[in-house]
Structure formats: structure tokens, C-alpha cells
mmCIF file of C-alpha atoms in Angstrom:
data_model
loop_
_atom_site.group_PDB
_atom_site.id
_atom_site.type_symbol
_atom_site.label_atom_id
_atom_site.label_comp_id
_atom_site.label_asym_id
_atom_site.label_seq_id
_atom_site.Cartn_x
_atom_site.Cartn_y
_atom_site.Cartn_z
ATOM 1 C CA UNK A 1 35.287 11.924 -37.683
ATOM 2 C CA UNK A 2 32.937 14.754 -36.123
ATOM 3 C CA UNK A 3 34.134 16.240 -32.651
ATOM 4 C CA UNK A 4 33.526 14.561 -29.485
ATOM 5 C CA UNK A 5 31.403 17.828 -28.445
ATOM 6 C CA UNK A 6 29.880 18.052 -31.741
ATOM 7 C CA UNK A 7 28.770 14.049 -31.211
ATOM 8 C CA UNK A 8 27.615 14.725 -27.726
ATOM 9 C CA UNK A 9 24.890 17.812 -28.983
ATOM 10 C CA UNK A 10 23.813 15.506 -31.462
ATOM 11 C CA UNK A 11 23.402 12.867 -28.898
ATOM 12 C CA UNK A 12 21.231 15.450 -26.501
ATOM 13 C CA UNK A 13 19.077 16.915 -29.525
ATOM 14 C CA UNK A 14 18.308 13.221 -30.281
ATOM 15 C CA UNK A 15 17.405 12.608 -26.770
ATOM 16 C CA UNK A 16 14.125 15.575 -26.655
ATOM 17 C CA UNK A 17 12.420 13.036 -29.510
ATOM 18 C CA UNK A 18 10.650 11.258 -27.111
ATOM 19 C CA UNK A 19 9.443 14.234 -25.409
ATOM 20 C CA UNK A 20 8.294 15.893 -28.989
ATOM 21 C CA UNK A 21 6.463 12.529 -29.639
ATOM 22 C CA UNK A 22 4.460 13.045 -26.222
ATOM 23 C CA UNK A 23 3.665 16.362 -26.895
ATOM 24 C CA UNK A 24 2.779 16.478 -30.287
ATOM 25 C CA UNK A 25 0.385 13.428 -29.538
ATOM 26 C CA UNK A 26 -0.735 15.681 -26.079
ATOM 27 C CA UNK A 27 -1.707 18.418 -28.279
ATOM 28 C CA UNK A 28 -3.798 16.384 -30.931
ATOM 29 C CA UNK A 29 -5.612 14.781 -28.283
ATOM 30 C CA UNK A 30 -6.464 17.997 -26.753
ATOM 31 C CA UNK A 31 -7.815 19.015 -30.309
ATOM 32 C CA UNK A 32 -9.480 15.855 -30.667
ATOM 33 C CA UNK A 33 -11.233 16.263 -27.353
ATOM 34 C CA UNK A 34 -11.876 19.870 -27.294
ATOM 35 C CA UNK A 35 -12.950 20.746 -30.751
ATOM 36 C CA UNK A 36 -13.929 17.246 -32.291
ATOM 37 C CA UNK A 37 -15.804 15.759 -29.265
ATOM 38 C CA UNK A 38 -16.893 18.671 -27.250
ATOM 39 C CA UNK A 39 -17.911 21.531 -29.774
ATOM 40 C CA UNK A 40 -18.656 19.108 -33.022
ATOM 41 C CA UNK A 41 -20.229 16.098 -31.304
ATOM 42 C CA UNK A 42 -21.238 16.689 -27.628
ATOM 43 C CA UNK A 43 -25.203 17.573 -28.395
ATOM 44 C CA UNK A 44 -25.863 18.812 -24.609
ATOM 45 C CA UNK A 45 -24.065 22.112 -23.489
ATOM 46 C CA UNK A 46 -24.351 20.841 -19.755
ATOM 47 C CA UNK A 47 -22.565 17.876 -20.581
ATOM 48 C CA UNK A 48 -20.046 19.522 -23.032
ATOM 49 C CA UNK A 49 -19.224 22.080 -20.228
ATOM 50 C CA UNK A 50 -18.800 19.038 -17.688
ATOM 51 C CA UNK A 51 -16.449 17.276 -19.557
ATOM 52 C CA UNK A 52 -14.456 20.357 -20.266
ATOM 53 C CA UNK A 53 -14.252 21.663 -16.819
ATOM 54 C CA UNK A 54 -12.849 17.880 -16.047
ATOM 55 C CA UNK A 55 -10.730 17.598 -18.448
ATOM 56 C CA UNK A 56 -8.918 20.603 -18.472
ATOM 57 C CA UNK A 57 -8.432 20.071 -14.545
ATOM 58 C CA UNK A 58 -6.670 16.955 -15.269
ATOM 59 C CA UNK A 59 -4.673 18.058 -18.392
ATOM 60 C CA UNK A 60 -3.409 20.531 -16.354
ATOM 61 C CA UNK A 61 -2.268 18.839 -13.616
ATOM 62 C CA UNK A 62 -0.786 16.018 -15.982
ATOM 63 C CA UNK A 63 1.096 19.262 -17.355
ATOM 64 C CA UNK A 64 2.638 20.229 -14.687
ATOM 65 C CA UNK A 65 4.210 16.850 -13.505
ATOM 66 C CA UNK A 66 5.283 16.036 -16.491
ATOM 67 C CA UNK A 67 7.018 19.328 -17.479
ATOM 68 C CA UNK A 68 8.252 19.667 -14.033
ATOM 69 C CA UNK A 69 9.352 15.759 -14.009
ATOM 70 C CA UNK A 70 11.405 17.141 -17.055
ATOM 71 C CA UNK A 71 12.645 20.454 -15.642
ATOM 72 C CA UNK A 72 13.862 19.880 -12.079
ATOM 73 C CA UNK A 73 17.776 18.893 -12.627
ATOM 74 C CA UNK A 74 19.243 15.751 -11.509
ATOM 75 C CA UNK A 75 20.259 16.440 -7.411
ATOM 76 C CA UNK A 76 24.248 16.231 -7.721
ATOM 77 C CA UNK A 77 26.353 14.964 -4.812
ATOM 78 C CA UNK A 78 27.601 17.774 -2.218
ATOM 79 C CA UNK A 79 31.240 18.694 -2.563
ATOM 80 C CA UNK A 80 31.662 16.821 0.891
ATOM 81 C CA UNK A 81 31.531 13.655 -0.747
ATOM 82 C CA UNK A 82 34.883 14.613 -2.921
ATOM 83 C CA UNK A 83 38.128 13.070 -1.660
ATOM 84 C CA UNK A 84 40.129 16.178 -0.088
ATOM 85 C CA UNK A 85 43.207 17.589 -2.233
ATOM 86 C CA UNK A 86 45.322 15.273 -0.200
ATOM 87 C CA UNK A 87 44.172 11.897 -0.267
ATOM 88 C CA UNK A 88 42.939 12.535 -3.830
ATOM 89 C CA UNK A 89 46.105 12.712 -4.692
ATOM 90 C CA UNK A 90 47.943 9.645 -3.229
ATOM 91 C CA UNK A 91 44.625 7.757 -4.677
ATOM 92 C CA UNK A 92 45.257 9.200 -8.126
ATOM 93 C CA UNK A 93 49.049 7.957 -7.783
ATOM 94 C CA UNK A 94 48.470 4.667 -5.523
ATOM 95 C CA UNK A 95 48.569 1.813 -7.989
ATOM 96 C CA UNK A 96 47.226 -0.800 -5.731
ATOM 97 C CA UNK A 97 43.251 -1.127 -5.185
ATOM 98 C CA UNK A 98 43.467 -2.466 -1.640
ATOM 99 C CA UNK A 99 45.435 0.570 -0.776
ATOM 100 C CA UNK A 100 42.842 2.552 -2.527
ATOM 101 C CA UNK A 101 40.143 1.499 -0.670
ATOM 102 C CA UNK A 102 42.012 1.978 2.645
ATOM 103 C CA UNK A 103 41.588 5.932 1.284
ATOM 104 C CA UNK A 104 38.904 5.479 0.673
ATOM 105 C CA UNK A 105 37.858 3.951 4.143
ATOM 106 C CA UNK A 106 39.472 6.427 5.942
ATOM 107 C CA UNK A 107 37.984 9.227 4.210
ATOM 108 C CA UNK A 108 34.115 7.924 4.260
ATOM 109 C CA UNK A 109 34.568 7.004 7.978
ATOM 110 C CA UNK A 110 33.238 11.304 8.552
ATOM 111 C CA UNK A 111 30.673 10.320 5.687
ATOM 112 C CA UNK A 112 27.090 8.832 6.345
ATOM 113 C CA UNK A 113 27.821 6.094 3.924
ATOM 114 C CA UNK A 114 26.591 2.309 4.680
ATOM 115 C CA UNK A 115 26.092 0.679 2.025
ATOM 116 C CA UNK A 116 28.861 -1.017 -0.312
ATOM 117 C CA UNK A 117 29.633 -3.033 -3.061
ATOM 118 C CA UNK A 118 29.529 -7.130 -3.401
ATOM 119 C CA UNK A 119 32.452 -7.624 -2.362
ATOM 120 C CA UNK A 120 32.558 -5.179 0.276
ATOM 121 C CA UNK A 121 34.303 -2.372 -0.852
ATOM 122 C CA UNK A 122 33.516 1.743 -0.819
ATOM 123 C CA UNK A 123 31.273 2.723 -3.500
ATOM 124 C CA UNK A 124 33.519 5.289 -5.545
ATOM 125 C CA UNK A 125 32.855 7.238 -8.550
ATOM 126 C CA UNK A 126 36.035 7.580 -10.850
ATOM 127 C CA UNK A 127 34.035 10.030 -13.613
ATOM 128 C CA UNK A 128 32.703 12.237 -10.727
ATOM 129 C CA UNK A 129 35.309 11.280 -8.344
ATOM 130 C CA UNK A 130 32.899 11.431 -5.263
ATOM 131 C CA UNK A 131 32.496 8.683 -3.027
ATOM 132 C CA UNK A 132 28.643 7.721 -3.410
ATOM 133 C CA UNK A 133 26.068 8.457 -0.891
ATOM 134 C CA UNK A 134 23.795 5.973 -0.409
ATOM 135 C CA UNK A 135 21.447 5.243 -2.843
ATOM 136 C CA UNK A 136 23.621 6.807 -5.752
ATOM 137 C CA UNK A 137 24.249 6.116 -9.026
ATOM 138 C CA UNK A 138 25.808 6.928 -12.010
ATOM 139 C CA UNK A 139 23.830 7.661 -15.308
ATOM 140 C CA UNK A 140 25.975 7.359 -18.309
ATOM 141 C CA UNK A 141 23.243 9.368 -20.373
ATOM 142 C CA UNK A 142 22.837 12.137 -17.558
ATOM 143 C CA UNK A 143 26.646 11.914 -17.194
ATOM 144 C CA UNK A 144 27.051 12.666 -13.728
ATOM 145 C CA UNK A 145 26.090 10.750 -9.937
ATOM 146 C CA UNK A 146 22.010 11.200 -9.290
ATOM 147 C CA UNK A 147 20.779 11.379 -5.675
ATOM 148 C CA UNK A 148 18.792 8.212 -5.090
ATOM 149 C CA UNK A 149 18.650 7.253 -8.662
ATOM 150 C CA UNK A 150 15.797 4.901 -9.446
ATOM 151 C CA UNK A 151 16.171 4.888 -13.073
ATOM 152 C CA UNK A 152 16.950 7.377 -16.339
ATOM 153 C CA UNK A 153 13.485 7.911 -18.584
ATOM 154 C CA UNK A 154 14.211 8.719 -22.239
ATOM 155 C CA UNK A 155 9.972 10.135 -21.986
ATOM 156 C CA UNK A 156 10.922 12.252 -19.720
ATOM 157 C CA UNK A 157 15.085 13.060 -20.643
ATOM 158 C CA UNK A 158 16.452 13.207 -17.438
ATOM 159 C CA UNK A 159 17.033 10.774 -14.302
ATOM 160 C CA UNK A 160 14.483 10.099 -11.992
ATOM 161 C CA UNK A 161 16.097 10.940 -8.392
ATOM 162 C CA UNK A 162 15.671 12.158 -5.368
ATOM 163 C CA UNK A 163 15.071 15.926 -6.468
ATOM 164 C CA UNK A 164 12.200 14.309 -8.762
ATOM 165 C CA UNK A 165 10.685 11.277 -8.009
ATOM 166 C CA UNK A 166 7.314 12.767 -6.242
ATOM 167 C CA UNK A 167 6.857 14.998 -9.435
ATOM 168 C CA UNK A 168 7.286 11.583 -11.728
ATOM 169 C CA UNK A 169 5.163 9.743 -9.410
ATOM 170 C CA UNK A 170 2.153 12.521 -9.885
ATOM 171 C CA UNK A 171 2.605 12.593 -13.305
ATOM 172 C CA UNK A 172 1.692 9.098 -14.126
ATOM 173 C CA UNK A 173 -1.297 9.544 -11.422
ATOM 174 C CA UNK A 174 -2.441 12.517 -13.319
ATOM 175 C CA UNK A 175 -1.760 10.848 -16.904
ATOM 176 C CA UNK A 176 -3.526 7.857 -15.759
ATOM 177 C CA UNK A 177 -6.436 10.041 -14.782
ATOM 178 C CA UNK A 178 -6.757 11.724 -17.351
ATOM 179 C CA UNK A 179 -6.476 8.984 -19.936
ATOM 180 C CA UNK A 180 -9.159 7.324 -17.716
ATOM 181 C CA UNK A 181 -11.347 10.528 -18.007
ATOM 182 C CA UNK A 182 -10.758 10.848 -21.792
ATOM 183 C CA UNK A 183 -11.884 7.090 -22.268
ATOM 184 C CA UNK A 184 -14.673 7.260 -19.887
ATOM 185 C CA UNK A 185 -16.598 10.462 -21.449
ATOM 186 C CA UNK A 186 -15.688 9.279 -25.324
ATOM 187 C CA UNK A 187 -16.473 5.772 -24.955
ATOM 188 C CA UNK A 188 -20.446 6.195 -25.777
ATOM 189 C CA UNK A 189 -19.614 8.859 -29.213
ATOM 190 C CA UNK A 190 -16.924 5.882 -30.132
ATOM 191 C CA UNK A 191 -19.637 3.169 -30.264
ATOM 192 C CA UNK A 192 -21.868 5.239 -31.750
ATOM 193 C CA UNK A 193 -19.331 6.253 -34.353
ATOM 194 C CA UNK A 194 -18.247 2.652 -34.757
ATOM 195 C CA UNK A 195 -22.122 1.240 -35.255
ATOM 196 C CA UNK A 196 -23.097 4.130 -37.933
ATOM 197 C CA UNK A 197 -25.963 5.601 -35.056
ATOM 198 C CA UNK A 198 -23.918 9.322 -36.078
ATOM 199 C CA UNK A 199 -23.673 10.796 -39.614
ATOM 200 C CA UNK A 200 -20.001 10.253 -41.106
ATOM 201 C CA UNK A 201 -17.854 13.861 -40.284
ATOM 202 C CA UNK A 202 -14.606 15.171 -39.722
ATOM 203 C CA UNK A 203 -14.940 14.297 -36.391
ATOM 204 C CA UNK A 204 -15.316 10.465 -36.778
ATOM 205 C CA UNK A 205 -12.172 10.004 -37.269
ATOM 206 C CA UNK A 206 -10.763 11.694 -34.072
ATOM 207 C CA UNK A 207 -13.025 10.799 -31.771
ATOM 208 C CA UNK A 208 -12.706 7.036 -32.622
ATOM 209 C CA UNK A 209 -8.527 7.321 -32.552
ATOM 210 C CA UNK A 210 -8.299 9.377 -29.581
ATOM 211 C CA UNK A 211 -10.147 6.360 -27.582
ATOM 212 C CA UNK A 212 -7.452 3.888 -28.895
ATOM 213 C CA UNK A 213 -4.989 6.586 -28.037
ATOM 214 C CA UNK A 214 -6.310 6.897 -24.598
ATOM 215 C CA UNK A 215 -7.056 3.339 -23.330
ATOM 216 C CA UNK A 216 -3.513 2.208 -24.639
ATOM 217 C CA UNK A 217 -1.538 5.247 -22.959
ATOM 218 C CA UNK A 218 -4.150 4.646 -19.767
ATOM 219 C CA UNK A 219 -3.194 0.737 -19.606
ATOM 220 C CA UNK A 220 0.694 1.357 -20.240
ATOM 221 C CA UNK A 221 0.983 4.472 -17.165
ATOM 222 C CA UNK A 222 -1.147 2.137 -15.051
ATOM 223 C CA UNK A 223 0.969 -0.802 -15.237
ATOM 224 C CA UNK A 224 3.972 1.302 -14.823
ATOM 225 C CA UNK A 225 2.416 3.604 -11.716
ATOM 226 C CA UNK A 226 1.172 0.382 -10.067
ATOM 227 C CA UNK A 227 4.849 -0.627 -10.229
ATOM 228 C CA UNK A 228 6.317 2.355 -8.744
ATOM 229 C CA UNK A 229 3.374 2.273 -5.794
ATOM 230 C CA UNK A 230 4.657 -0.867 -5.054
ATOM 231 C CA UNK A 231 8.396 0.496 -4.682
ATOM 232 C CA UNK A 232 6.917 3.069 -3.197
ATOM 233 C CA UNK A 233 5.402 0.839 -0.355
ATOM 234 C CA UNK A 234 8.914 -0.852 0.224
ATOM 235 C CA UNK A 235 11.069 2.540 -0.180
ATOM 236 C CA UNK A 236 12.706 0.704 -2.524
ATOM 237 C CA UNK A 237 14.071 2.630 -6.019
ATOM 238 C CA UNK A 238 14.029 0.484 -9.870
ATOM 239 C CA UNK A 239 17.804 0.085 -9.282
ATOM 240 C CA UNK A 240 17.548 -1.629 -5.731
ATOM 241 C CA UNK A 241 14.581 -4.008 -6.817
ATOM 242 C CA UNK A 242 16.868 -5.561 -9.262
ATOM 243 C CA UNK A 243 20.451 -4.801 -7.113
ATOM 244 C CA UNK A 244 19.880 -5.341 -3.541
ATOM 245 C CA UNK A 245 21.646 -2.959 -1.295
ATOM 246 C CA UNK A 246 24.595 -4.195 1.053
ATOM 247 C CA UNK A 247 25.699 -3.164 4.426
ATOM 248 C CA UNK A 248 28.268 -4.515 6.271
ATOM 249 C CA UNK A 249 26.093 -7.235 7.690
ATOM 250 C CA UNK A 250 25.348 -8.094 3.960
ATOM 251 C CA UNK A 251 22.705 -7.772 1.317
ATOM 252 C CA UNK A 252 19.280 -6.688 2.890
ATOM 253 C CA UNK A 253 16.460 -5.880 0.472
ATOM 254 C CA UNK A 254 14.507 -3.863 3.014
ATOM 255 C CA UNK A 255 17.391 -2.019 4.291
ATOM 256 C CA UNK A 256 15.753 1.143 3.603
ATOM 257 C CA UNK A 257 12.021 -0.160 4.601
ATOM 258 C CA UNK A 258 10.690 2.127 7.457
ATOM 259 C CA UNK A 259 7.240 1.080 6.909
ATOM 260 C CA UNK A 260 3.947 1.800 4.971
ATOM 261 C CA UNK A 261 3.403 5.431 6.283
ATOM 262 C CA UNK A 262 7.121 6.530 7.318
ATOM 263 C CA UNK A 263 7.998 5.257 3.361
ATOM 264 C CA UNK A 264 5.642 7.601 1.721
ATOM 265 C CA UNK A 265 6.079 10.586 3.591
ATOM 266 C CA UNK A 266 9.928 9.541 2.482
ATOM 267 C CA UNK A 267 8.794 10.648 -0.616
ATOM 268 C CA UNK A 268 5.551 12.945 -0.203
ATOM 269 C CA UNK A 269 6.195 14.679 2.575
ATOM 270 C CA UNK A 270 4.196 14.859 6.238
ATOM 271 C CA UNK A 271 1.936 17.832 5.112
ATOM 272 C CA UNK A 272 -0.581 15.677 3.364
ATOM 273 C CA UNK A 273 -1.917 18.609 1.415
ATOM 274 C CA UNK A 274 1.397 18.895 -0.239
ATOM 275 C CA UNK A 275 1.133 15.674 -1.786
ATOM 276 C CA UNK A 276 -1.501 15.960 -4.476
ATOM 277 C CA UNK A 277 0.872 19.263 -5.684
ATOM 278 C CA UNK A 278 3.729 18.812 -7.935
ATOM 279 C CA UNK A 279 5.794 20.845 -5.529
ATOM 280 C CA UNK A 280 9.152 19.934 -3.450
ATOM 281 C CA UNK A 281 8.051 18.036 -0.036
ATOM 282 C CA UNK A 282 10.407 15.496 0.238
ATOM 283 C CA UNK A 283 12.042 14.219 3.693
ATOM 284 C CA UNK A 284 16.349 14.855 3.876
ATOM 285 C CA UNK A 285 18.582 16.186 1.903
ATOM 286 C CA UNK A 286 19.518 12.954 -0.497
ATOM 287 C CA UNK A 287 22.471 12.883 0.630
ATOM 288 C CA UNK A 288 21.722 9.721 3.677
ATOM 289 C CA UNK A 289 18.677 7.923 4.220
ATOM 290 C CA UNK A 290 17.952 5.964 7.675
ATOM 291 C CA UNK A 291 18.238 2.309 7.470
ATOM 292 C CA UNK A 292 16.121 -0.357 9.250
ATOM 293 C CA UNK A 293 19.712 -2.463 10.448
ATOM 294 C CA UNK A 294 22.859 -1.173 9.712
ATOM 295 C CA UNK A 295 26.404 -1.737 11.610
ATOM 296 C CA UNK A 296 27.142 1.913 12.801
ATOM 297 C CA UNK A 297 27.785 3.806 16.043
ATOM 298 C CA UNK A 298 24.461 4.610 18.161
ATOM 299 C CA UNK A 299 25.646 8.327 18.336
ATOM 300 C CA UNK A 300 26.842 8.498 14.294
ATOM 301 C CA UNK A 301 22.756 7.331 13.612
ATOM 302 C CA UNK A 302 21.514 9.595 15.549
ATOM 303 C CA UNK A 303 23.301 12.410 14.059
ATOM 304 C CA UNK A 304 21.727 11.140 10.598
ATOM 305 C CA UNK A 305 18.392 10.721 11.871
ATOM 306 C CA UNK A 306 18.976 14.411 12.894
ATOM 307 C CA UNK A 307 19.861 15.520 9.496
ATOM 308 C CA UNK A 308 17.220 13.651 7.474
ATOM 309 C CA UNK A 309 14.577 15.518 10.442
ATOM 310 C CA UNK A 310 13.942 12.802 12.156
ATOM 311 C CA UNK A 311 14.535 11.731 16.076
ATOM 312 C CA UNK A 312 14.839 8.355 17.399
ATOM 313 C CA UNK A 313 12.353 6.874 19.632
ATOM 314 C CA UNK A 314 12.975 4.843 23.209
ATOM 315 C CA UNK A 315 16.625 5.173 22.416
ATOM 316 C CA UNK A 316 18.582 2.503 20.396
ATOM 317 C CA UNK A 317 18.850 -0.964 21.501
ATOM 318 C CA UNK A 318 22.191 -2.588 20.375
ATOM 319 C CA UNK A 319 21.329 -6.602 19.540
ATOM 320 C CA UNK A 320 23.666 -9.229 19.970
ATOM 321 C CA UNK A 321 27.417 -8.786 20.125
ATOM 322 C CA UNK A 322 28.116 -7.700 16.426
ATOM 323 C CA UNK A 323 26.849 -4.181 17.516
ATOM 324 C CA UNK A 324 24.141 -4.199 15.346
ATOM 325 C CA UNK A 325 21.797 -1.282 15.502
ATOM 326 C CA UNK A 326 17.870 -1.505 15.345
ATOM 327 C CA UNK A 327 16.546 2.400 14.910
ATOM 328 C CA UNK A 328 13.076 3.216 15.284
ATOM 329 C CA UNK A 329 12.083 6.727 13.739
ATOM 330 C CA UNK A 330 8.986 8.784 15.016
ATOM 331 C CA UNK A 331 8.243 12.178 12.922
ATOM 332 C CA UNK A 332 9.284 15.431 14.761
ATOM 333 C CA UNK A 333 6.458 17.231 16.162
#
């Protein structure tokens, strides 16, 4: 039997297939459009230059999400998250879990953690050995904890996280766009292809595939952007849709749902000319995330709120006697 190591290349070589696929079919369809449609079939040299100016903006664009989608590593917890020397090891040798998770406690009482598991109990990493910061997961494939992990994309090898999410939301906006633009401008040489109106070439062929090709990729990024909008619009990540976070006070769905605006600029950023660029403007560090109603201590929140670069607003009202915390964020100035 072949090395674990050996096994585990094997596994990662396999993994860049997808991304071969997608660029082997980028590159025909930039052929196809180019040479085929544009210098073969396009009669009119103002519309040919037209369509190239537009397309190349978009295939560029598409580009550079996607390859920087790919590129930007996984965010990692911070070493603060590890268990110090000492209580690491009386967890390592404690047999019991209940004593475990007293540890545990203890030692994510100085963390801004507030979520949990079902049944109540800290949200701890054995492979990594980290306690998890909200919004963390593991990825078997990735093999390591992902910063606000909303799910691991085999077309794009790598986890979609908090480092980048933005750059995976622009690429399906730019790969949507630019399917769109591709079906738009070859949709009148396809029908006349299809009905015989142009002489049979080399560039039939092409032109009439790369349509298919385009409205089937432009359908399938669409459904799957509109999706992600939509998560986008309730701060919500693929894992949490499906697994609702829990606090203290239980499972809440919109835990993390600071509103339309104050959930995109989560993601985007507040300098709105930042967000059409697939460039790092994300709000906080990853690491903790402010939460419409969570049990903690007025002073602990605003210490977070601090930290992600936010300040709360009219102070923070304390409701009923559970001591549960309503925060209301307002952008610094």
C-alpha cells in the first residue's frame, strides 16, 4: 500500500481537475469568440471592435476573481485560539468530557466566542486543537479550521472563507456577465448559422457551441450567485443556512443579521468603490463577528465591536432579567 504522503499528493493533483476543465473550456471560448466570431464572422469592423472591447473587459475581470478566488489561502485561526501549554495538557490527559469542557470553558471565557454546539458545549477542534471562533469550520479536504467557512468548492480548490468570499462573490458576477455578454452578441450569427442564412465554415461549428456553452454556464452561475445574494442579504454563510447557529439563549438563524446595508459592507467593505474590485475590503479580522442577541457582558461586546471597527450606538440596553444584550452598530466615521 502507497504512503500516506504519497496518497495525499495524489489526492491534491486530482483536486486542480476541475480547475483545468474551467480553463481549458475558458480558453476555447476565448478562441471561439475572438477568432471564430469576431475576425471570421463579424462583417462590420465597428461592431467587431465593440464586442471585443466588451468582452475582453469582462473576461478580464472574470479572470481575476476567479484566479484570485483560487489563490488567496484559507484565513487560519490566530494562535490565541490554542489551549495554553497548561490546560492543553490536563485536556490531553483528562479522560472525562464534562471535565473537558470545564477547560475548555475556562479558557474561552478571555475568547470572543458565542456560539456553541447542540447541546451546549464549546466548539473545539481536536485536528487543529483550537477552540473555534465563531463562524468556523473544519474542511476535511482543506485540512485545517477556515475563518467563516461557507463552504469548500472543488471549481475553485480551496474553501470559501472569510479571506475570500468577496473575491468568489465577484467572480460569479463577472462570469455571469460575461456569459450573458457572450450569449447576447452571438445569439443573431447562431440563428443564422442554425437556419443556413451563412455559408457552411470552420467557424460554424464554434460559434453555434460556444452559445450552448455560454447560456448553460450563464444559467448555472446565476442560479448559484442569486443564492449567495440571498445569504448575502441575511449575513448568513452555506454552512449556517443548513446548521443554524446557537448561543446560549439557543438556536437563532439571524444571529449574525445586522441588516441589508451593515451585512454587505460585512463583506464588501464601506468604500463602495472597492467593491466592484477583486481586492481585500472586508470588515474584522474573522476572528469574531457582532451578533444581533447574544448573552455576554455589555463591556466584553463592546470590546468586540471595537475590534471588528465598529462602535455601539445609544449605549446597550440590557432586556429582561436573563441579561440579554440587544447591540446596535453604526459605522465609524
Amino acid at each position: 500500500m502507497a504512503p500516506s504522503h504519497v496518497l495525499r499528493g495524489c489526492k491534491r493533483a486530482l483536486n486542480w481537475i476541475p480547475i483545468i476543465l474551467v480553463n481549458v473550456v475558458v480558453c476555447w471560448a476565448y478562441y471561439a469568440y475572438v477568432v471564430e466570431l469576431c475576425v471570421y464572422t463579424v462583417p462590420n469592423n465597428d461592431e467587431r471592435i465593440s464586442y471585443l472591447v466588451v468582452f475582453h473587459v469582462f473576461f478580464f475581470m472574470f479572470l481575476w476573481s476567479y484566479w484570485k478566488t483560487i489563490l488567496v489561502r484559507p484565513a487560519f485561526p490566530s494562535k490565541e485560539f490554542c489551549l495554553p501549554k497548561a490546560e492543553k495538557e490536563l485536556y490531553e490527559k483528562e479522560e472525562i468530557s464534562e471535565v473537558q469542557q470545564e477547560i475548555l470553558r475556562r479558557v474561552a471565557r478571555e475568547l470572543p466566542v458565542f456560539t456553541q454546539t447542540a447541546k451546549g458545549a464549546i466548539r473545539y477542534c481536536d485536528h487543529c486543537q483550537i477552540i473555534k471562533p465563531d463562524r468556523t469550520h473544519h474542511c476535511s479536504t482543506c485540512e485545517m479550521c477556515v475563518l467563516k467557512m461557507d463552504h469548500h468548492c472543488p471549481w475553485v480548490n480551496t474553501c470559501v472563507g472569510f479571506s475570500n468570499y468577496k473575491y468568489f462573490i465577484l467572480f460569479l458576477v463577472y462570469g455571469s456577465m460575461f456569459c450573458a455578454v457572450i450569449s447576447a452578441t452571438v445569439i443573431q450569427y447562431f440563428m443564422l448559422f442554425w437556419t443556413q442564412q451563412l455559408p457552411e465554415n470552420h467557424a460554424k461549428f464554434h460559434v453555434i457551441f460556444l452559445f450552448f456553452v455560454a447560456v448553460l454556464f450563464f444559467l448555472s452561475m446565476l442560479s448559484l450567485l442569486s443564492y449567495h445574494l440571498w445569504l448575502l442579504g441575511k449575513n448568513r454563510t452555506t454552512i449556517e443556512a443548513f446548521s443554524t447557529p446557537v448561543y446560549s439563549s439557543g438556536p437563532d438563524k439571524n444571529g449574525f443579521n445586522l441588516g441589508f446595508c451593515r451585512n454587505v459592507a460585512e463583506v464588501f467593505g464601506e468604500q463602495k468603490l472597492s467593491w466592484f474590485f477583486p481586492v481585500f475590503s472586508s470588515l474584522g479580522d474573522g476572528h469574531s463577528f457582532v451578533t444581533r442577541l447574544v448573552h455576554i457582558d455589555p463591556e466584553r461586546a463592546n470590546a468586540i465591536l471595537q475590534q471588528n471597527g465598529k462602535r455601539p450606538v445609544g449605549g446597550m440596553d440590557t432586556a429582561g432579567g436573563g441579561g440579554l444584550v440587544s447591540v446596535k452598530v453604526e459605522n465609524e466615521k
